[in-house]
Short mmCIF file of N, CA and C in Angstrom, two decimals:
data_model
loop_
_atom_site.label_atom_id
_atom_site.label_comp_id
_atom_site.label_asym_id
_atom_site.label_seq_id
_atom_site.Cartn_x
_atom_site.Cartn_y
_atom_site.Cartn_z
N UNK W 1 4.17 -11.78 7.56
CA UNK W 1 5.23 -10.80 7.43
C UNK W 1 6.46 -11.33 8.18
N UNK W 2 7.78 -11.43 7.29
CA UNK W 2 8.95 -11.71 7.73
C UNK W 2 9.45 -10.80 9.01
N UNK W 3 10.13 -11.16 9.75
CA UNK W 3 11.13 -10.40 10.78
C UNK W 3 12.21 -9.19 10.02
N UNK W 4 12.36 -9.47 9.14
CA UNK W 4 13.29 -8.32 8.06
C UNK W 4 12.00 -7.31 7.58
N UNK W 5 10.92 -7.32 7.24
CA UNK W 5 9.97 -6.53 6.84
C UNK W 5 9.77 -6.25 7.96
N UNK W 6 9.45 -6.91 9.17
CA UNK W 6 8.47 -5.95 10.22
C UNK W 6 9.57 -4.95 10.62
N UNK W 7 11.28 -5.36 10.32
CA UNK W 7 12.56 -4.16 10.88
C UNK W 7 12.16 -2.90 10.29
N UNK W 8 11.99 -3.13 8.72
CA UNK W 8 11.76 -1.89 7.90
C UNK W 8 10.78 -1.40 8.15
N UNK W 9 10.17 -1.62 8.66
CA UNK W 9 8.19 -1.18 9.59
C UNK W 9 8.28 -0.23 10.34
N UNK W 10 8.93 -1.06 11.19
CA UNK W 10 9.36 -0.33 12.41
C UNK W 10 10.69 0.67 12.60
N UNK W 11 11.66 0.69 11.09
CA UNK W 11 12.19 1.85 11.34
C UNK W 11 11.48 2.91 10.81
N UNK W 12 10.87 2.86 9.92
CA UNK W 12 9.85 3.97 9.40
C UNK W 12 8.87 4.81 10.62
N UNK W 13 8.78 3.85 11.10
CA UNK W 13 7.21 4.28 11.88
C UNK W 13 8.23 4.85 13.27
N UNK W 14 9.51 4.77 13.41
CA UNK W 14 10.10 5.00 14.22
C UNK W 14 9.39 6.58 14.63
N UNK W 15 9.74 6.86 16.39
CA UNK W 15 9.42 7.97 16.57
C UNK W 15 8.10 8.80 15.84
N UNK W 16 7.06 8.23 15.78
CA UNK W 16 5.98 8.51 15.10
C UNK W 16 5.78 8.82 14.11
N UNK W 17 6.70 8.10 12.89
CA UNK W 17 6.63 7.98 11.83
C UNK W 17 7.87 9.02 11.06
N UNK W 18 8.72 9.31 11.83
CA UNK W 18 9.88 10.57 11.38
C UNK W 18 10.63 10.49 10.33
N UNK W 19 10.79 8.68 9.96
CA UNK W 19 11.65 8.35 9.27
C UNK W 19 10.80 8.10 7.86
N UNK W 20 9.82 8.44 7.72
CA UNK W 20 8.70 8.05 6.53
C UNK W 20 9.39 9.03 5.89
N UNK W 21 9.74 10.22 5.99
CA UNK W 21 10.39 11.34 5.14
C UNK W 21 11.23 10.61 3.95
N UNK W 22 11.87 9.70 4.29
CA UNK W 22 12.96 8.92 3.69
C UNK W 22 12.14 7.87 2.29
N UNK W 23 10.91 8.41 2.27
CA UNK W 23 9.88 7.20 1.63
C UNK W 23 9.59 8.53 0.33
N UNK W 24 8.75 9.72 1.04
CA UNK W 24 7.98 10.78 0.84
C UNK W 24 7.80 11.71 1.82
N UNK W 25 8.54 12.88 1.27
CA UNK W 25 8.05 13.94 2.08
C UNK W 25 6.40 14.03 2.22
N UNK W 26 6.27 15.10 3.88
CA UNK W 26 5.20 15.37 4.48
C UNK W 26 4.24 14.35 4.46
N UNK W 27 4.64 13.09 4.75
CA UNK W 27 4.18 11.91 4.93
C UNK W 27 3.89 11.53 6.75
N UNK W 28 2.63 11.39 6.84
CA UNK W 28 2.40 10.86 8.49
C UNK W 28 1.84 9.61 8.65
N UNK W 29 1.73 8.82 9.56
CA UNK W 29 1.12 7.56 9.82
C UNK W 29 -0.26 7.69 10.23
N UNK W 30 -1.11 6.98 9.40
CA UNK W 30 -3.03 6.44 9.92
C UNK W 30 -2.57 5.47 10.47
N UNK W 31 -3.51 5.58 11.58
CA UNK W 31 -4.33 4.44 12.04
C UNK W 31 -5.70 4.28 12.00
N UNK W 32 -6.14 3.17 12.04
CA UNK W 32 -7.23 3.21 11.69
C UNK W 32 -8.44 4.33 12.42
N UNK W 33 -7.98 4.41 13.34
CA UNK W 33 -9.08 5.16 14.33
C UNK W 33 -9.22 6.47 13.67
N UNK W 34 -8.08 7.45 12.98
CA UNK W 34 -8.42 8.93 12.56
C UNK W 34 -8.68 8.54 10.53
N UNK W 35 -8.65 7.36 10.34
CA UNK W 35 -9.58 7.10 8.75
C UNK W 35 -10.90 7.03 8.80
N UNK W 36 -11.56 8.03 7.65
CA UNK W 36 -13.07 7.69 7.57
C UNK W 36 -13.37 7.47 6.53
N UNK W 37 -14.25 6.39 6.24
CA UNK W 37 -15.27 6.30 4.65
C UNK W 37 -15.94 5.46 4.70
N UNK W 38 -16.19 4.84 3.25
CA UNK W 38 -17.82 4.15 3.10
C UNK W 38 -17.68 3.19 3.52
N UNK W 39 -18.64 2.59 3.47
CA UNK W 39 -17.87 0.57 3.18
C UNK W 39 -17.40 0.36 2.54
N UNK W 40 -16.78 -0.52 2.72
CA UNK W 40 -15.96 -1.22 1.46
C UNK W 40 -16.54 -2.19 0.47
N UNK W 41 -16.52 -2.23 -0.50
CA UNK W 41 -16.89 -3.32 -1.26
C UNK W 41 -16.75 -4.94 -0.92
N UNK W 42 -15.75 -4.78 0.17
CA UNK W 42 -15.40 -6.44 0.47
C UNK W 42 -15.90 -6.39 1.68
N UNK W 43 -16.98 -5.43 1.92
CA UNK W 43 -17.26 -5.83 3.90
C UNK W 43 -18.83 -5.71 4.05
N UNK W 44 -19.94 -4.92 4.68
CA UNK W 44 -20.81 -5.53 4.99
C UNK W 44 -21.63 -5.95 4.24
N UNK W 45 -22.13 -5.92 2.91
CA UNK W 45 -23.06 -6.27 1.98
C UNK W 45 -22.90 -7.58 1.74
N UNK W 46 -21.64 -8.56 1.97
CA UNK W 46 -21.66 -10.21 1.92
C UNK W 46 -22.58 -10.75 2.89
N UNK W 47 -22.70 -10.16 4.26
CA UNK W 47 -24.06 -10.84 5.03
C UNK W 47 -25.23 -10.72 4.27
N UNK W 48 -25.51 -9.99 3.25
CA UNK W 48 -26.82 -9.78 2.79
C UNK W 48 -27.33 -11.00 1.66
N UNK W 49 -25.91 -11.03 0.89
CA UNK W 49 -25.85 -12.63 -0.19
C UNK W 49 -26.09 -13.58 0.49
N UNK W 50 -27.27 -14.02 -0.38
CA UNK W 50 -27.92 -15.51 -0.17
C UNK W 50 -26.71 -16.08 -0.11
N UNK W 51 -26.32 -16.08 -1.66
CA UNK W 51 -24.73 -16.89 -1.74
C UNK W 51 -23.67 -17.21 -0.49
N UNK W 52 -23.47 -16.10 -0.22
CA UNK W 52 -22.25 -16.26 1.35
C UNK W 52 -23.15 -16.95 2.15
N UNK W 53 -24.08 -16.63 2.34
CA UNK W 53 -24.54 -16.45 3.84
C UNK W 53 -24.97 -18.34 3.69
N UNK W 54 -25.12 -18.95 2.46
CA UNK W 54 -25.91 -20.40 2.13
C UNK W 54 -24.69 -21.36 2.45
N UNK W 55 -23.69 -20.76 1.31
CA UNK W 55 -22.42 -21.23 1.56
C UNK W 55 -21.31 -21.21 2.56
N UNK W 56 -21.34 -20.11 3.25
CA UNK W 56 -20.40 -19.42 4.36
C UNK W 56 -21.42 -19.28 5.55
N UNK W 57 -22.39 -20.19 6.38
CA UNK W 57 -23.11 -19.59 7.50
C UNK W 57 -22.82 -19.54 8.38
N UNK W 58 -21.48 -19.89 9.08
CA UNK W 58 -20.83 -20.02 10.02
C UNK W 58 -19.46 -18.57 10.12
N UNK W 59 -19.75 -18.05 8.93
CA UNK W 59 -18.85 -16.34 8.51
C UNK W 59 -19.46 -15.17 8.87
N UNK W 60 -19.00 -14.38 9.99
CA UNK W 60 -19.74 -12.91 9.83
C UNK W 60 -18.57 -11.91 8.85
N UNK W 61 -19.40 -11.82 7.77
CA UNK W 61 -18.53 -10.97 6.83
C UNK W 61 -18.47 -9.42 7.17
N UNK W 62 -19.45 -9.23 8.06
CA UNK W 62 -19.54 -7.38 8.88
C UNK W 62 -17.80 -6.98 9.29
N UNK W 63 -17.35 -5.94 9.36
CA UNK W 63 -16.55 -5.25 9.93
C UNK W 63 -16.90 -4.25 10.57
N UNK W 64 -16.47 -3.62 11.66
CA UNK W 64 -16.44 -2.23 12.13
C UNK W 64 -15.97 -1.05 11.72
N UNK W 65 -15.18 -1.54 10.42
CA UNK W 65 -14.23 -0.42 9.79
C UNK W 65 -14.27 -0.50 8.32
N UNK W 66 -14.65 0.66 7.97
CA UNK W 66 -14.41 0.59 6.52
C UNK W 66 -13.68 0.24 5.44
N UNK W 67 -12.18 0.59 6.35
CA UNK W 67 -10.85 -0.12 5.25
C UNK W 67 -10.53 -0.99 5.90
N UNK W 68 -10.26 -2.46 5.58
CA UNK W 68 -9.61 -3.16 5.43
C UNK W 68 -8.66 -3.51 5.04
N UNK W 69 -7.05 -3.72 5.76
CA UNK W 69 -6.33 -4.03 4.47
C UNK W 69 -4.74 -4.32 5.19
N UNK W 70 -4.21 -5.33 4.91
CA UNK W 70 -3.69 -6.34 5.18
C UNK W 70 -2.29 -5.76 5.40
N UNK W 71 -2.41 -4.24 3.98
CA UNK W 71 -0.77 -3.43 3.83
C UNK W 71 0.02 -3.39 4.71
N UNK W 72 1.54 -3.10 4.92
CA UNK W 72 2.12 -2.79 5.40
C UNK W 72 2.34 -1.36 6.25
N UNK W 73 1.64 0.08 5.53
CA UNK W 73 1.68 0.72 6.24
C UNK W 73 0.66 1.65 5.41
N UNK W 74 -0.04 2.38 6.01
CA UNK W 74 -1.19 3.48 5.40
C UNK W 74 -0.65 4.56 6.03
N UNK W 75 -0.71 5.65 5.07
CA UNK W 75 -0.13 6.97 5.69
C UNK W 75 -0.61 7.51 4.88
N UNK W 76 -0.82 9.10 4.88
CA UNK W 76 -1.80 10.19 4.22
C UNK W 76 -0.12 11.62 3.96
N UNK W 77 -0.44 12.15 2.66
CA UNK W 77 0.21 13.21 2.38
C UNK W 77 -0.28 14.66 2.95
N UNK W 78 0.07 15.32 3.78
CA UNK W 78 -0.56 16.28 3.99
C UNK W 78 -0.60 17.51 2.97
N UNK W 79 0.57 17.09 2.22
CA UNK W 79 0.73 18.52 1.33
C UNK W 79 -0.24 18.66 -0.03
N UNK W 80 -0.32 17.47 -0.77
CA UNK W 80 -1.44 17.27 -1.60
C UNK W 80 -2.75 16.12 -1.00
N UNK W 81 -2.84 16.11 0.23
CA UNK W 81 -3.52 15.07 0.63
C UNK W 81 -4.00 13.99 -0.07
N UNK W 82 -3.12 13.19 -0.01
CA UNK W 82 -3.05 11.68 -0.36
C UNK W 82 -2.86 10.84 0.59
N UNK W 83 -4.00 9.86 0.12
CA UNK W 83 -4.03 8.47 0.72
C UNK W 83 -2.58 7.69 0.33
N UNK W 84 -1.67 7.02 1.13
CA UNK W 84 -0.42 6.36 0.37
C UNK W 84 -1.03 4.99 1.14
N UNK W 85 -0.96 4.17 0.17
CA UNK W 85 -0.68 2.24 0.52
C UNK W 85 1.17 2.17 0.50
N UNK W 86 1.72 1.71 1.22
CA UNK W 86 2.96 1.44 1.20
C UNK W 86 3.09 -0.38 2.07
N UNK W 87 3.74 -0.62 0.46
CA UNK W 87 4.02 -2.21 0.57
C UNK W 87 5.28 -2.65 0.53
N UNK W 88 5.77 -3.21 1.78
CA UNK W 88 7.66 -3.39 1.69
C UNK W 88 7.65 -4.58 1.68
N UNK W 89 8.61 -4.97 0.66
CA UNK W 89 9.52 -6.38 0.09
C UNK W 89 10.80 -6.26 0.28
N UNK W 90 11.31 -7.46 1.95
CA UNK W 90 12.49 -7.77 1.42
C UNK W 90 13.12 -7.84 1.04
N UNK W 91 12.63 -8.96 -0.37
CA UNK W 91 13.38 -9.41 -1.20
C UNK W 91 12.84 -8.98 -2.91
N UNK W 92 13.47 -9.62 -3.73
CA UNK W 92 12.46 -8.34 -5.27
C UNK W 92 11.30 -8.60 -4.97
N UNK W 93 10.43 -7.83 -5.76
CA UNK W 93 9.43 -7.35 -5.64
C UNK W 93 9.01 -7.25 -7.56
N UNK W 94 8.23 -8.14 -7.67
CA UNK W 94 7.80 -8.51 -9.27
C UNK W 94 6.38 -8.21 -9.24
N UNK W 95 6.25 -8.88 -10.62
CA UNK W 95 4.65 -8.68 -11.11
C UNK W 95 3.38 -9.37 -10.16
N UNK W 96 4.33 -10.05 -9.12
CA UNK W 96 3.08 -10.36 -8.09
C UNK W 96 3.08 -9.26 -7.15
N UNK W 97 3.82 -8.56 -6.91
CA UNK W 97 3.65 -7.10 -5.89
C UNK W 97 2.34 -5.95 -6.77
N UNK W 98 2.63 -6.27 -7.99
CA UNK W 98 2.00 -5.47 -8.36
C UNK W 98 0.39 -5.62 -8.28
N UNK W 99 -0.29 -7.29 -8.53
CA UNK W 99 -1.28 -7.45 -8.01
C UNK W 99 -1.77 -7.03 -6.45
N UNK W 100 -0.84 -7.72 -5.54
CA UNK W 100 -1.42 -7.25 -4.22
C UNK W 100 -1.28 -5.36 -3.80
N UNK W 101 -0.16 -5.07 -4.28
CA UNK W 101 -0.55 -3.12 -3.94
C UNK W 101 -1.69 -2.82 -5.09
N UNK W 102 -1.84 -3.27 -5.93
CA UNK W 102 -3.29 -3.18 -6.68
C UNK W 102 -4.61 -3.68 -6.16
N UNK W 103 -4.79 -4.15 -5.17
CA UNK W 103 -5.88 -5.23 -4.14
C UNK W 103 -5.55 -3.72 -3.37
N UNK W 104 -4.80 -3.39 -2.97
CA UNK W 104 -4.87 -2.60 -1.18
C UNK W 104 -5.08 -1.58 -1.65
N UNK W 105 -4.80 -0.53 -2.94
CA UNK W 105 -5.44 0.58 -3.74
C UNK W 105 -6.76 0.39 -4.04
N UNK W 106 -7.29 -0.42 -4.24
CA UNK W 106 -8.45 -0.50 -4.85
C UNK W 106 -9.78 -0.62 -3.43
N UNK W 107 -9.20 -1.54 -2.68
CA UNK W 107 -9.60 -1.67 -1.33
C UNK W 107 -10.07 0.03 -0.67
N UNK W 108 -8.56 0.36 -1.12
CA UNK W 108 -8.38 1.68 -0.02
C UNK W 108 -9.58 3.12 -0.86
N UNK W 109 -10.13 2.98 -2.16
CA UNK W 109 -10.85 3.76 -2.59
C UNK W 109 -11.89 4.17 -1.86
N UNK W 110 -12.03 3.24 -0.83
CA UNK W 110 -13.54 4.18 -0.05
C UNK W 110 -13.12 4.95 0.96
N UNK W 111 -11.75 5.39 1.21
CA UNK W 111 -11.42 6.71 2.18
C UNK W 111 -11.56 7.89 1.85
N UNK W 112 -12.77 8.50 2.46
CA UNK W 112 -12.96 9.71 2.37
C UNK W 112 -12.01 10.72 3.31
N UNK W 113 -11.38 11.07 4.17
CA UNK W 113 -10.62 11.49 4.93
C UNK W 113 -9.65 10.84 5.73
N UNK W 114 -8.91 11.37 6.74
CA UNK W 114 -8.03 11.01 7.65
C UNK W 114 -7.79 12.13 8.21
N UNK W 115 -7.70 12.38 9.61
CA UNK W 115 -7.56 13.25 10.78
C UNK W 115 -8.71 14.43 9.94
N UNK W 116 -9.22 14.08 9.65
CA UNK W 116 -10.70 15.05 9.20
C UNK W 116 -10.39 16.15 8.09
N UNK W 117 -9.34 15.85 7.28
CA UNK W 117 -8.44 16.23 6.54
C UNK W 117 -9.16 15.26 4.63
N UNK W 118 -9.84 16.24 3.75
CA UNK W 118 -10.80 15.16 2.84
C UNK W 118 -9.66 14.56 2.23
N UNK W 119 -9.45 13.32 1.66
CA UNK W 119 -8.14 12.70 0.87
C UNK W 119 -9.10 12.92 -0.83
N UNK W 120 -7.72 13.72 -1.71
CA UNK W 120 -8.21 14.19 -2.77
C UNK W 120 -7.05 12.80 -3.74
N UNK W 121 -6.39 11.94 -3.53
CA UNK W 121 -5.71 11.05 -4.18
C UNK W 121 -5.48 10.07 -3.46
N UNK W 122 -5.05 9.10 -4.52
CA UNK W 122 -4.61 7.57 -3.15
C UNK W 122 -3.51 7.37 -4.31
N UNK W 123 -2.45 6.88 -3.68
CA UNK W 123 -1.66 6.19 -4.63
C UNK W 123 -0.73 5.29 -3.79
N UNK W 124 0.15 4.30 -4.57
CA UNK W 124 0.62 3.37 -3.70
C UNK W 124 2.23 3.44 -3.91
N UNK W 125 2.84 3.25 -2.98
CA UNK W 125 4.41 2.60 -2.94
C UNK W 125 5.13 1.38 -2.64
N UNK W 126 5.65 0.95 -3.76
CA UNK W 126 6.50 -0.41 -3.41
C UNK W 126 7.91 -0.01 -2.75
N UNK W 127 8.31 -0.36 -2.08
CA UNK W 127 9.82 -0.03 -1.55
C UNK W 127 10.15 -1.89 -1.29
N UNK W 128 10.99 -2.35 -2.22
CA UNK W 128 12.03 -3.44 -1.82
C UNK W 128 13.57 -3.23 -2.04
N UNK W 129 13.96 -4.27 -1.86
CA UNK W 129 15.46 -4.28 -2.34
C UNK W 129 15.76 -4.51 -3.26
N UNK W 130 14.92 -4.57 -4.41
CA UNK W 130 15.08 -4.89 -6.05
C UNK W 130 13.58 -4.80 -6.39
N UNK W 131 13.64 -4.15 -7.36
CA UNK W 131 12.29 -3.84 -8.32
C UNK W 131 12.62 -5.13 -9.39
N UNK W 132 12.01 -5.69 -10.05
CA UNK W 132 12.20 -6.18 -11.08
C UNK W 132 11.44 -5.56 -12.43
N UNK W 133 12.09 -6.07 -13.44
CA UNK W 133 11.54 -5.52 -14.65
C UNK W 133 10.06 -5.81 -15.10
N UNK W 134 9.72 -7.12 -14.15
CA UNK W 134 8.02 -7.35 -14.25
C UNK W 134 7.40 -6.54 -14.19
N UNK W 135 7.60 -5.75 -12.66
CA UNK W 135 6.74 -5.00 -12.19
C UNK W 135 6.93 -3.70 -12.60
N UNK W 136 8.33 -3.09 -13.35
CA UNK W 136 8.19 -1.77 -13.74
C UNK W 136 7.72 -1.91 -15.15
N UNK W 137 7.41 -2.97 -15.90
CA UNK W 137 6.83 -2.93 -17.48
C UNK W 137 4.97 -2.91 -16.97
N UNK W 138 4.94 -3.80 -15.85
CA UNK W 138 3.49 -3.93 -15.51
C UNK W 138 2.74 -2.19 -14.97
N UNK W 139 3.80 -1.33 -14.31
CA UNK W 139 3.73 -0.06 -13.73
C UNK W 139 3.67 1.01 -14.69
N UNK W 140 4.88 0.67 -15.77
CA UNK W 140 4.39 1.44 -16.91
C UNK W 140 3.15 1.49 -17.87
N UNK W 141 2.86 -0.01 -17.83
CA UNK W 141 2.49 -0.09 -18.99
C UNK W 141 0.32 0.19 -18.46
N UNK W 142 0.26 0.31 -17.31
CA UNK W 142 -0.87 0.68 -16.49
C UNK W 142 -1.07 1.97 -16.03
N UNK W 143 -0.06 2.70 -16.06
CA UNK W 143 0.30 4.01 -15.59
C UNK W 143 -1.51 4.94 -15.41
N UNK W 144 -1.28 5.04 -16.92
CA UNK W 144 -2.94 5.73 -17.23
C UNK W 144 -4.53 5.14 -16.34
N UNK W 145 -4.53 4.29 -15.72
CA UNK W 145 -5.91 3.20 -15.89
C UNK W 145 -5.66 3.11 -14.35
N UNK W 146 -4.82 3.06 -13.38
CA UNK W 146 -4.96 2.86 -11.92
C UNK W 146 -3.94 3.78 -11.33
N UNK W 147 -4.61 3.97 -10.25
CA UNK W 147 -3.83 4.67 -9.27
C UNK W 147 -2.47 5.07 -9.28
N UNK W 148 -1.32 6.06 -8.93
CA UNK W 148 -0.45 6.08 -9.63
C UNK W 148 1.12 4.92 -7.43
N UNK W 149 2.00 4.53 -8.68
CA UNK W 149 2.49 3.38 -8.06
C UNK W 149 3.81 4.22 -8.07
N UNK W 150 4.31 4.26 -7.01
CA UNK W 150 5.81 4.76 -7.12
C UNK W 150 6.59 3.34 -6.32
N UNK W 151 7.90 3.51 -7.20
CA UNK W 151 8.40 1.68 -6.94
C UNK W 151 9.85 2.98 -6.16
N UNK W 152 10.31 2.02 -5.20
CA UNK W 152 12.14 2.03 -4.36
C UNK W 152 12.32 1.11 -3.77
N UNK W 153 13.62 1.20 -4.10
CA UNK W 153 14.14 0.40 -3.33
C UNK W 153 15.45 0.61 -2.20
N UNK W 154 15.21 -0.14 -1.49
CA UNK W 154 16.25 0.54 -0.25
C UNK W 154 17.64 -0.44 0.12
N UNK W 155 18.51 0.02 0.99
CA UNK W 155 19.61 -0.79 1.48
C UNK W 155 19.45 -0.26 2.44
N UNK W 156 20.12 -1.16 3.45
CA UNK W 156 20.82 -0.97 5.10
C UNK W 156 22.44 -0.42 4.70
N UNK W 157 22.89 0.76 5.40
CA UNK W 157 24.34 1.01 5.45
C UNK W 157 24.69 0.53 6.40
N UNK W 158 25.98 -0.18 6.69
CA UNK W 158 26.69 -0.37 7.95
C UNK W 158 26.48 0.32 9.64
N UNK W 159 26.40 1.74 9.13
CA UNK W 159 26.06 2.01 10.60
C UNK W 159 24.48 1.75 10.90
N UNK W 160 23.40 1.36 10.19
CA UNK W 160 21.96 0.87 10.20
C UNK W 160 21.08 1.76 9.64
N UNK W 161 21.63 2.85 9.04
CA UNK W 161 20.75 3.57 9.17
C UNK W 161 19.96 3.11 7.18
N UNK W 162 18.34 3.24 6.81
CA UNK W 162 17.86 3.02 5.44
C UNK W 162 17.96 3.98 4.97
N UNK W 163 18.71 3.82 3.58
CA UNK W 163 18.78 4.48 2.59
C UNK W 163 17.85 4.25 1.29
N UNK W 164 16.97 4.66 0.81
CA UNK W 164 15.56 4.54 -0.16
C UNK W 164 16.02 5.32 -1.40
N UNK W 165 15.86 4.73 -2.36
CA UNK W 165 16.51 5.72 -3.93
C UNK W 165 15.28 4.90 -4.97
N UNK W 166 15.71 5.56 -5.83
CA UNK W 166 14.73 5.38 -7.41
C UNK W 166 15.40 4.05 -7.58
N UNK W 167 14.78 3.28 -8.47
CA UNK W 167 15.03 1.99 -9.39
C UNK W 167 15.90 2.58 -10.42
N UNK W 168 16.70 1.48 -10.57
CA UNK W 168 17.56 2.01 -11.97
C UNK W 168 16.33 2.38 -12.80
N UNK W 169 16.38 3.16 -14.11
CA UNK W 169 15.50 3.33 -15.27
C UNK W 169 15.55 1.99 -15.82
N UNK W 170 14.12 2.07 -16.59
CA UNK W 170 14.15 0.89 -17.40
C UNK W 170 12.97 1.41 -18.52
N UNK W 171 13.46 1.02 -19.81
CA UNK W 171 12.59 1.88 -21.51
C UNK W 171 11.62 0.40 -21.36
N UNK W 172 10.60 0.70 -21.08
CA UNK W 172 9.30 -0.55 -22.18
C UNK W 172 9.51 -0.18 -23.24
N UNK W 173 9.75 -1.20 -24.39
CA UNK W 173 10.01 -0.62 -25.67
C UNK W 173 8.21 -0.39 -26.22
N UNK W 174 7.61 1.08 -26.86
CA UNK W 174 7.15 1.65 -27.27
C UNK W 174 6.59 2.76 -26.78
N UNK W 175 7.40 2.80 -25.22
CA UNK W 175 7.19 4.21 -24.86
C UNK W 175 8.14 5.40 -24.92
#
C-alpha cells in the first residue's frame, strides 16, 4: 500500500471512523477482534492436505482468525447490517480491482457477525480517483451473480478536506 492510499485510510478512519459517513452512511470500523465466523475456506483445512502439507512442509496454513483479508478497510452497516469490503485506489481502478474486491467478498462470506450484531449482507466498495469503463461493464455486467459492488470516486479540495461522488454514468450496450 502506497503513502497516498494509507492518507485516504487514515482520513476515513479518522476520529474513529467519523469520516466513513462520506463513503456510506451509518457505517463503523471492524476490527478484527469484535468479527465472528467460520473458517475460512483459505485457512485451517490446508494443514489437513496431503498436497500442502507434501509440498508446503515448512507452511503452517492455521490462522487464529477466521477472516483473512489483505482489504483496505472492513466496516459493518448498522442500519441494514452489512458486512462492507472497502478497497481504495489512488490511481484508476479497472477490471483488475474488480478481481481483487471480488477475492476479499468472497473471502469475507464466512462472517457471521460483528460487535455481536448477525451480518444479514456483505457487499463491497471501490472508491478511486477514476473508475474505468472496465470495471463498470465488469460491475454491471455481474451485478446479478456476486455480491453487490458500489464504485466512487473521490478528490482532495484545496483546503484537504475528501470529497467522494458517483462515477460519471456509463450504458453497457444491452442493458
Amino acid at each position: 500500500m502506497g503513502k497516498k492510499e494509507q492518507e485516504i485510510i487514515d482520513y476515513l478512519k479518522n476520529n474513529n471512523g467519523a469520516n466513513l459517513i462520506l463513503v456510506e452512511p451509518d457505517l463503523v470500523l471492524c476490527s478484527r477482534s469484535n468479527i465472528k465466523g467460520k473458517e475460512s475456506r483459505f485457512g485451517k483445512s490446508l494443514n489437513e492436505d496431503p498436497f500442502f502439507r507434501n509440498k508446503f512442509p515448512n507452511i503452517d496454513f492455521s490462522w487464529d482468525e477466521p477472516f483473512i483479508s489483505n482489504c483496505d478497510l472492513y466496516c459493518f452497516n448498522e442500519k441494514d447490517c452489512a458486512f462492507v469490503v472497502i478497497e481504495v485506489k489512488t490511481g484508476k481502478a479497472d477490471f483488475k480491482t474488480f478481481g481483487q474486491i471480488l477475492y476479499y467478498l468472497i473471502n469475507a462470506e464466512v462472517i457471521e457477525s460483528v460487535n455481536g450484531k448477525k451480518v444479514k449482507t456483505l457487499r463491497g466498495i471501490v472508491l478511486a480517483s477514476k473508475i474505468d469503463k472496465t470495471l463498470k461493464i465488469l460491475n454491471t455486467t455481474y451485478k446479478d451473480e456476486i455480491p453487490e459492488i458500489n464504485l466512487k470516486e473521490y478528490r482532495w479540495t484545496k483546503e484537504g478536506k475528501l470529497i467522494i461522488t458517483e462515477p460519471s454514468k456509463f450504458k453497457v450496450r444491452g442493458s
